[in-house]
PDB file of C-alpha atoms and ligand atoms in Angstrom:
ATOM      1  CA  UNK A1239       0.188  -0.093  -0.004  1.00 84.00           C
ATOM      2  CA  UNK A1240       1.935   3.108  -0.615  1.00 96.00           C
ATOM      3  CA  UNK A1241       0.721   6.491   0.163  1.00 98.00           C
ATOM      4  CA  UNK A1242       1.503  10.420  -1.160  1.00 98.00           C
ATOM      5  CA  UNK A1243       0.781  13.254   0.479  1.00 98.00           C
ATOM      6  CA  UNK A1244       0.201  16.489  -1.347  1.00 98.00           C
ATOM      7  CA  UNK A1245       0.946  19.710   0.804  1.00 98.00           C
ATOM      8  CA  UNK A1246      -0.004  23.075  -0.361  1.00 97.00           C
ATOM      9  CA  UNK A1247      -1.811  26.077   0.108  1.00 96.00           C
ATOM     10  CA  UNK A1248      -4.183  25.847  -2.736  1.00 97.00           C
ATOM     11  CA  UNK A1249      -5.790  28.775  -2.191  1.00 96.00           C
ATOM     12  CA  UNK A1250      -7.332  28.333  -4.532  1.00 97.00           C
ATOM     13  CA  UNK A1251      -7.027  24.744  -6.001  1.00 98.00           C
ATOM     14  CA  UNK A1252      -6.203  25.705 -10.122  1.00 98.00           C
ATOM     15  CA  UNK A1253      -6.166  23.542 -12.882  1.00 98.00           C
ATOM     16  CA  UNK A1254      -2.128  23.348 -12.584  1.00 98.00           C
ATOM     17  CA  UNK A1255      -2.787  21.608  -9.263  1.00 98.00           C
ATOM     18  CA  UNK A1256      -5.651  19.106 -10.708  1.00 98.00           C
ATOM     19  CA  UNK A1257      -3.097  18.097 -13.157  1.00 98.00           C
ATOM     20  CA  UNK A1258      -0.933  16.830 -10.679  1.00 98.00           C
ATOM     21  CA  UNK A1259      -3.263  15.176  -8.303  1.00 98.00           C
ATOM     22  CA  UNK A1260      -4.990  13.319 -11.267  1.00 98.00           C
ATOM     23  CA  UNK A1261      -1.176  11.894 -12.751  1.00 98.00           C
ATOM     24  CA  UNK A1262      -0.203  11.171  -8.490  1.00 98.00           C
ATOM     25  CA  UNK A1263      -3.385   9.255  -8.234  1.00 98.00           C
ATOM     26  CA  UNK A1264      -2.550   7.144 -11.037  1.00 98.00           C
ATOM     27  CA  UNK A1265       0.609   6.188  -9.081  1.00 97.00           C
ATOM     28  CA  UNK A1266      -0.041   5.985  -5.721  1.00 98.00           C
ATOM     29  CA  UNK A1267      -3.141   3.844  -3.753  1.00 98.00           C
ATOM     30  CA  UNK A1268      -3.887   6.503  -2.259  1.00 98.00           C
ATOM     31  CA  UNK A1269      -2.929  10.415  -2.463  1.00 98.00           C
ATOM     32  CA  UNK A1270      -3.934  12.525   0.434  1.00 98.00           C
ATOM     33  CA  UNK A1271      -4.127  16.176  -0.007  1.00 98.00           C
ATOM     34  CA  UNK A1272      -2.886  18.464   2.899  1.00 98.00           C
ATOM     35  CA  UNK A1273      -4.348  22.241   3.466  1.00 97.00           C
ATOM     36  CA  UNK A1274      -1.803  24.139   4.588  1.00 96.00           C
ATOM     37  CA  UNK A1275      -3.312  26.070   7.663  1.00 93.00           C
ATOM     38  CA  UNK A1276      -0.504  27.754   8.951  1.00 75.00           C
ATOM     39  CA  UNK A1277       0.316  29.111   6.082  1.00 69.00           C
ATOM     40  CA  UNK A1278       2.179  32.596   5.984  1.00 76.00           C
ATOM     41  CA  UNK A1279       0.970  34.015   2.305  1.00 79.00           C
ATOM     42  CA  UNK A1280      -2.248  35.276   3.844  1.00 86.00           C
ATOM     43  CA  UNK A1281      -4.989  33.474   1.620  1.00 93.00           C
ATOM     44  CA  UNK A1282      -7.893  34.467   0.861  1.00 94.00           C
ATOM     45  CA  UNK A1283     -10.183  31.568   1.417  1.00 95.00           C
ATOM     46  CA  UNK A1284     -10.636  30.096   4.841  1.00 95.00           C
ATOM     47  CA  UNK A1285      -9.385  26.295   4.731  1.00 96.00           C
ATOM     48  CA  UNK A1286     -12.646  25.091   5.466  1.00 97.00           C
ATOM     49  CA  UNK A1287     -13.628  26.558   2.109  1.00 97.00           C
ATOM     50  CA  UNK A1288     -10.011  25.200   0.261  1.00 97.00           C
ATOM     51  CA  UNK A1289     -11.072  21.855   1.741  1.00 98.00           C
ATOM     52  CA  UNK A1290     -14.790  21.979   0.671  1.00 98.00           C
ATOM     53  CA  UNK A1291     -14.067  22.945  -2.706  1.00 98.00           C
ATOM     54  CA  UNK A1292     -10.735  20.838  -3.377  1.00 98.00           C
ATOM     55  CA  UNK A1293     -12.556  17.878  -2.167  1.00 98.00           C
ATOM     56  CA  UNK A1294     -15.838  19.038  -4.514  1.00 98.00           C
ATOM     57  CA  UNK A1295     -12.993  18.859  -7.885  1.00 98.00           C
ATOM     58  CA  UNK A1296     -11.788  15.664  -6.298  1.00 98.00           C
ATOM     59  CA  UNK A1297     -14.521  13.937  -6.403  1.00 97.00           C
ATOM     60  CA  UNK A1298     -13.867  11.759  -9.482  1.00 96.00           C
ATOM     61  CA  UNK A1299     -10.468  10.253  -7.940  1.00 98.00           C
ATOM     62  CA  UNK A1300     -11.655   7.387  -5.429  1.00 97.00           C
ATOM     63  CA  UNK A1301      -8.306   7.194  -4.219  1.00 98.00           C
ATOM     64  CA  UNK A1302      -7.747  11.048  -3.055  1.00 98.00           C
ATOM     65  CA  UNK A1303      -8.800  12.312   0.541  1.00 98.00           C
ATOM     66  CA  UNK A1304      -8.346  15.918   1.355  1.00 98.00           C
ATOM     67  CA  UNK A1305      -8.225  16.890   4.711  1.00 98.00           C
ATOM     68  CA  UNK A1306      -6.103  20.431   6.560  1.00 97.00           C
ATOM     69  CA  UNK A1307      -3.127  20.046   8.887  1.00 97.00           C
ATOM     70  CA  UNK A1308      -1.420  22.620  11.081  1.00 95.00           C
ATOM     71  CA  UNK A1309       2.499  22.139  11.004  1.00 94.00           C
ATOM     72  CA  UNK A1310       5.434  20.073   9.620  1.00 96.00           C
ATOM     73  CA  UNK A1311       4.090  18.189   6.414  1.00 97.00           C
ATOM     74  CA  UNK A1312       6.842  15.053   7.138  1.00 98.00           C
ATOM     75  CA  UNK A1313       5.151  14.875  10.368  1.00 98.00           C
ATOM     76  CA  UNK A1314       1.515  14.534   8.988  1.00 98.00           C
ATOM     77  CA  UNK A1315       2.918  12.217   6.155  1.00 98.00           C
ATOM     78  CA  UNK A1316       4.505  10.090   9.439  1.00 98.00           C
ATOM     79  CA  UNK A1317       1.002   9.882  10.945  1.00 98.00           C
ATOM     80  CA  UNK A1318      -0.557   8.869   8.233  1.00 98.00           C
ATOM     81  CA  UNK A1319       1.904   6.548   6.649  1.00 98.00           C
ATOM     82  CA  UNK A1320       2.411   8.464   3.758  1.00 98.00           C
ATOM     83  CA  UNK A1321       6.348   7.543   2.473  1.00 97.00           C
ATOM     84  CA  UNK A1322       6.138  10.242  -0.297  1.00 98.00           C
ATOM     85  CA  UNK A1323       5.221  14.184  -0.479  1.00 98.00           C
ATOM     86  CA  UNK A1324       4.640  15.398  -4.050  1.00 98.00           C
ATOM     87  CA  UNK A1325       5.084  18.386  -5.334  1.00 98.00           C
ATOM     88  CA  UNK A1326       4.895  20.240  -8.547  1.00 96.00           C
ATOM     89  CA  UNK A1327       7.508  21.790 -10.393  1.00 96.00           C
ATOM     90  CA  UNK A1328       6.513  24.818 -12.621  1.00 94.00           C
ATOM     91  CA  UNK A1329      10.041  25.830 -15.361  1.00 86.00           C
ATOM     92  CA  UNK A1330      12.011  28.076 -13.184  1.00 81.00           C
ATOM     93  CA  UNK A1331      10.163  29.614 -10.314  1.00 80.00           C
ATOM     94  CA  UNK A1332       9.667  26.250  -8.373  1.00 89.00           C
ATOM     95  CA  UNK A1333      13.104  25.194  -8.458  1.00 90.00           C
ATOM     96  CA  UNK A1334      14.752  26.467  -5.542  1.00 93.00           C
ATOM     97  CA  UNK A1335      12.429  26.734  -3.261  1.00 94.00           C
ATOM     98  CA  UNK A1336      11.565  23.055  -4.127  1.00 95.00           C
ATOM     99  CA  UNK A1337      14.812  21.749  -3.768  1.00 95.00           C
ATOM    100  CA  UNK A1338      15.592  23.826  -0.429  1.00 96.00           C
ATOM    101  CA  UNK A1339      12.272  22.410   0.858  1.00 97.00           C
ATOM    102  CA  UNK A1340      12.991  18.887  -0.262  1.00 98.00           C
ATOM    103  CA  UNK A1341      16.327  19.586   1.608  1.00 98.00           C
ATOM    104  CA  UNK A1342      14.781  20.469   4.595  1.00 98.00           C
ATOM    105  CA  UNK A1343      12.266  17.427   4.514  1.00 98.00           C
ATOM    106  CA  UNK A1344      14.714  15.244   3.910  1.00 98.00           C
ATOM    107  CA  UNK A1345      16.761  16.433   7.516  1.00 98.00           C
ATOM    108  CA  UNK A1346      14.021  16.243   9.037  1.00 98.00           C
ATOM    109  CA  UNK A1347      12.703  13.111   7.933  1.00 98.00           C
ATOM    110  CA  UNK A1348      15.330  10.748   6.281  1.00 98.00           C
ATOM    111  CA  UNK A1349      12.623   8.130   5.006  1.00 97.00           C
ATOM    112  CA  UNK A1350      10.381  10.329   3.376  1.00 98.00           C
ATOM    113  CA  UNK A1351      11.174  10.930  -0.139  1.00 98.00           C
ATOM    114  CA  UNK A1352       9.888  13.819  -2.258  1.00 98.00           C
ATOM    115  CA  UNK A1353       8.569  13.661  -5.406  1.00 98.00           C
ATOM    116  CA  UNK A1354       8.148  16.397  -7.757  1.00 97.00           C
ATOM    117  CA  UNK A1355       5.863  16.174 -10.566  1.00 97.00           C
ATOM    118  CA  UNK A1356       6.290  18.444 -13.422  1.00 96.00           C
ATOM    119  CA  UNK A1357       3.716  20.727 -14.187  1.00 96.00           C
ATOM    120  CA  UNK A1358       1.750  20.297 -17.779  1.00 95.00           C
ATOM    121  CA  UNK A1359       2.982  22.957 -21.050  1.00 94.00           C
ATOM    122  CA  UNK A1360      -0.361  24.325 -20.747  1.00 95.00           C
ATOM    123  CA  UNK A1361       0.138  25.134 -16.541  1.00 95.00           C
ATOM    124  CA  UNK A1362       3.531  26.369 -16.369  1.00 94.00           C
ATOM    125  CA  UNK A1363       2.461  30.407 -15.902  1.00 93.00           C
ATOM    126  CA  UNK A1364      -0.521  29.572 -13.567  1.00 95.00           C
ATOM    127  CA  UNK A1365      -0.600  30.020 -10.142  1.00 94.00           C
ATOM    128  CA  UNK A1366      -2.700  30.518  -7.427  1.00 95.00           C
ATOM    129  CA  UNK A1367      -2.357  34.660  -6.978  1.00 94.00           C
ATOM    130  CA  UNK A1368      -2.854  35.686 -10.055  1.00 95.00           C
ATOM    131  CA  UNK A1369      -6.369  33.518 -10.345  1.00 97.00           C
ATOM    132  CA  UNK A1370      -6.984  35.258  -7.731  1.00 96.00           C
ATOM    133  CA  UNK A1371      -5.800  38.998  -9.499  1.00 96.00           C
ATOM    134  CA  UNK A1372      -7.351  38.844 -12.171  1.00 96.00           C
ATOM    135  CA  UNK A1373     -10.951  37.446 -10.892  1.00 96.00           C
ATOM    136  CA  UNK A1374     -11.186  40.807  -8.502  1.00 94.00           C
ATOM    137  CA  UNK A1375     -10.281  42.763 -11.361  1.00 94.00           C
ATOM    138  CA  UNK A1376     -13.331  40.716 -13.180  1.00 92.00           C
ATOM    139  CA  UNK A1377     -11.425  38.726 -15.883  1.00 95.00           C
ATOM    140  CA  UNK A1378     -11.745  35.133 -17.689  1.00 96.00           C
ATOM    141  CA  UNK A1379     -10.332  32.670 -15.662  1.00 97.00           C
ATOM    142  CA  UNK A1380     -12.078  29.359 -17.183  1.00 96.00           C
ATOM    143  CA  UNK A1381      -9.542  28.803 -18.562  1.00 96.00           C
ATOM    144  CA  UNK A1382      -7.171  28.512 -15.294  1.00 97.00           C
ATOM    145  CA  UNK A1383      -9.491  26.857 -12.628  1.00 98.00           C
ATOM    146  CA  UNK A1384     -12.286  24.174 -12.660  1.00 97.00           C
ATOM    147  CA  UNK A1385     -15.909  25.973 -12.744  1.00 97.00           C
ATOM    148  CA  UNK A1386     -17.484  25.693  -9.251  1.00 96.00           C
ATOM    149  CA  UNK A1387     -14.188  27.700  -8.376  1.00 97.00           C
ATOM    150  CA  UNK A1388     -14.485  30.327 -10.773  1.00 97.00           C
ATOM    151  CA  UNK A1389     -18.110  30.965  -9.320  1.00 96.00           C
ATOM    152  CA  UNK A1390     -16.753  30.979  -6.138  1.00 97.00           C
ATOM    153  CA  UNK A1391     -14.138  33.513  -6.520  1.00 96.00           C
ATOM    154  CA  UNK A1392     -16.738  35.841  -8.587  1.00 95.00           C
ATOM    155  CA  UNK A1393     -19.444  35.719  -5.632  1.00 94.00           C
ATOM    156  CA  UNK A1394     -16.208  35.847  -3.060  1.00 92.00           C
ATOM    157  CA  UNK A1395     -15.349  39.279  -4.811  1.00 91.00           C
ATOM    158  CA  UNK A1396     -19.038  40.382  -5.196  1.00 89.00           C
ATOM    159  CA  UNK A1397     -18.892  39.855  -1.142  1.00 87.00           C
ATOM    160  CA  UNK A1398     -16.291  42.209  -0.445  1.00 83.00           C
ATOM    161  CA  UNK A1399     -17.199  44.900  -2.851  1.00 81.00           C
ATOM    162  CA  UNK A1400     -20.744  45.379  -1.238  1.00 84.00           C
ATOM    163  CA  UNK A1401     -19.134  44.701   2.149  1.00 84.00           C
ATOM    164  CA  UNK A1402     -16.908  47.625   1.033  1.00 81.00           C
ATOM    165  CA  UNK A1403     -19.511  49.368  -0.135  1.00 80.00           C
ATOM    166  CA  UNK A1404     -21.652  49.331   2.854  1.00 75.00           C
TER     167      UNK A1404
HETATM  168  P1  ADP B 190       2.730  26.113  -1.380  1.00 67.05           P
HETATM  169  O1  ADP B 190       1.901  27.101  -0.526  1.00 67.05           O
HETATM  170  O2  ADP B 190       2.891  24.820  -0.381  1.00 67.05           O
HETATM  171  O3  ADP B 190       3.611  26.730  -2.421  1.00 67.05           O
HETATM  172  P2  ADP B 190       0.805  26.224  -3.216  1.00 67.05           P
HETATM  173  O4  ADP B 190      -0.891  25.848  -3.788  1.00 67.05           O
HETATM  174  O5  ADP B 190       0.806  27.413  -4.162  1.00 67.05           O
HETATM  175  O6  ADP B 190       1.091  26.749  -1.741  1.00 67.05           O
HETATM  176  O7  ADP B 190       1.083  25.424  -4.034  1.00 67.05           O
HETATM  177  C1  ADP B 190       1.250  23.755  -4.295  1.00 67.05           C
HETATM  178  C2  ADP B 190       1.999  22.941  -5.121  1.00 67.05           C
HETATM  179  O8  ADP B 190       1.606  23.099  -6.141  1.00 67.05           O
HETATM  180  C3  ADP B 190       3.446  23.421  -4.954  1.00 67.05           C
HETATM  181  O9  ADP B 190       4.336  22.171  -5.040  1.00 67.05           O
HETATM  182  C4  ADP B 190       3.318  23.999  -6.643  1.00 67.05           C
HETATM  183  O10 ADP B 190       4.693  24.276  -6.901  1.00 67.05           O
HETATM  184  C5  ADP B 190       2.502  23.022  -7.306  1.00 67.05           C
HETATM  185  N1  ADP B 190       1.776  23.604  -8.306  1.00 67.05           N
HETATM  186  C6  ADP B 190       1.384  25.157  -7.876  1.00 67.05           C
HETATM  187  N2  ADP B 190       0.781  25.898  -9.385  1.00 67.05           N
HETATM  188  C7  ADP B 190       1.415  24.569  -9.736  1.00 67.05           C
HETATM  189  C8  ADP B 190       0.526  24.665 -11.657  1.00 67.05           C
HETATM  190  N3  ADP B 190       0.149  25.419 -11.861  1.00 67.05           N
HETATM  191  N4  ADP B 190       1.327  23.078 -11.976  1.00 67.05           N
HETATM  192  C9  ADP B 190       2.151  22.611 -11.600  1.00 67.05           C
HETATM  193  N5  ADP B 190       1.960  22.788  -9.958  1.00 67.05           N
HETATM  194  C10 ADP B 190       1.733  23.990  -9.354  1.00 67.05           C
END
């Protein structure tokens, strides 16, 4: 039984993340998507919103589960019996940070290996921040996120706008 863990902020999940998780789900018996609670990134979505949306997007993938966590990824991996941490790797932008994190995780627990899955060609320049910025400005994000995320972001920014006006 091989278990892998795919940690991240997923604020929100994009088609790039989904491509990685679809490919990972074919390689392992179980993949756990682990949504970071204590992110330093000041997320737009609450952790509960991110978990609910991801669950909705991965429904067709029977061996993928979703949970949130606080603390070290290696600790969660150990708790769940996962020997592999999956990370997506986009050209240039991710390399140094991801390499550093993989070394750090190796130091923390040598039994757990990081596996990099290269981002799909069409998702190389896709990240959650750009998606949020375009959505905030009312642009079309249909080629970057699943429809339910598009709808959720539209609603979220509408709420923010009306809260600001009142
Ligand atoms: P984190 O804050 O942990 O970097 P992200 O949600 O930004 O969380 O990313 C989670 C993982 O998914 C990271 O390994 C990141 O490199 C990868 N990733 C992000 N965007 C893409 C994409 N467009 N294609 C493939 N992998 C991606």
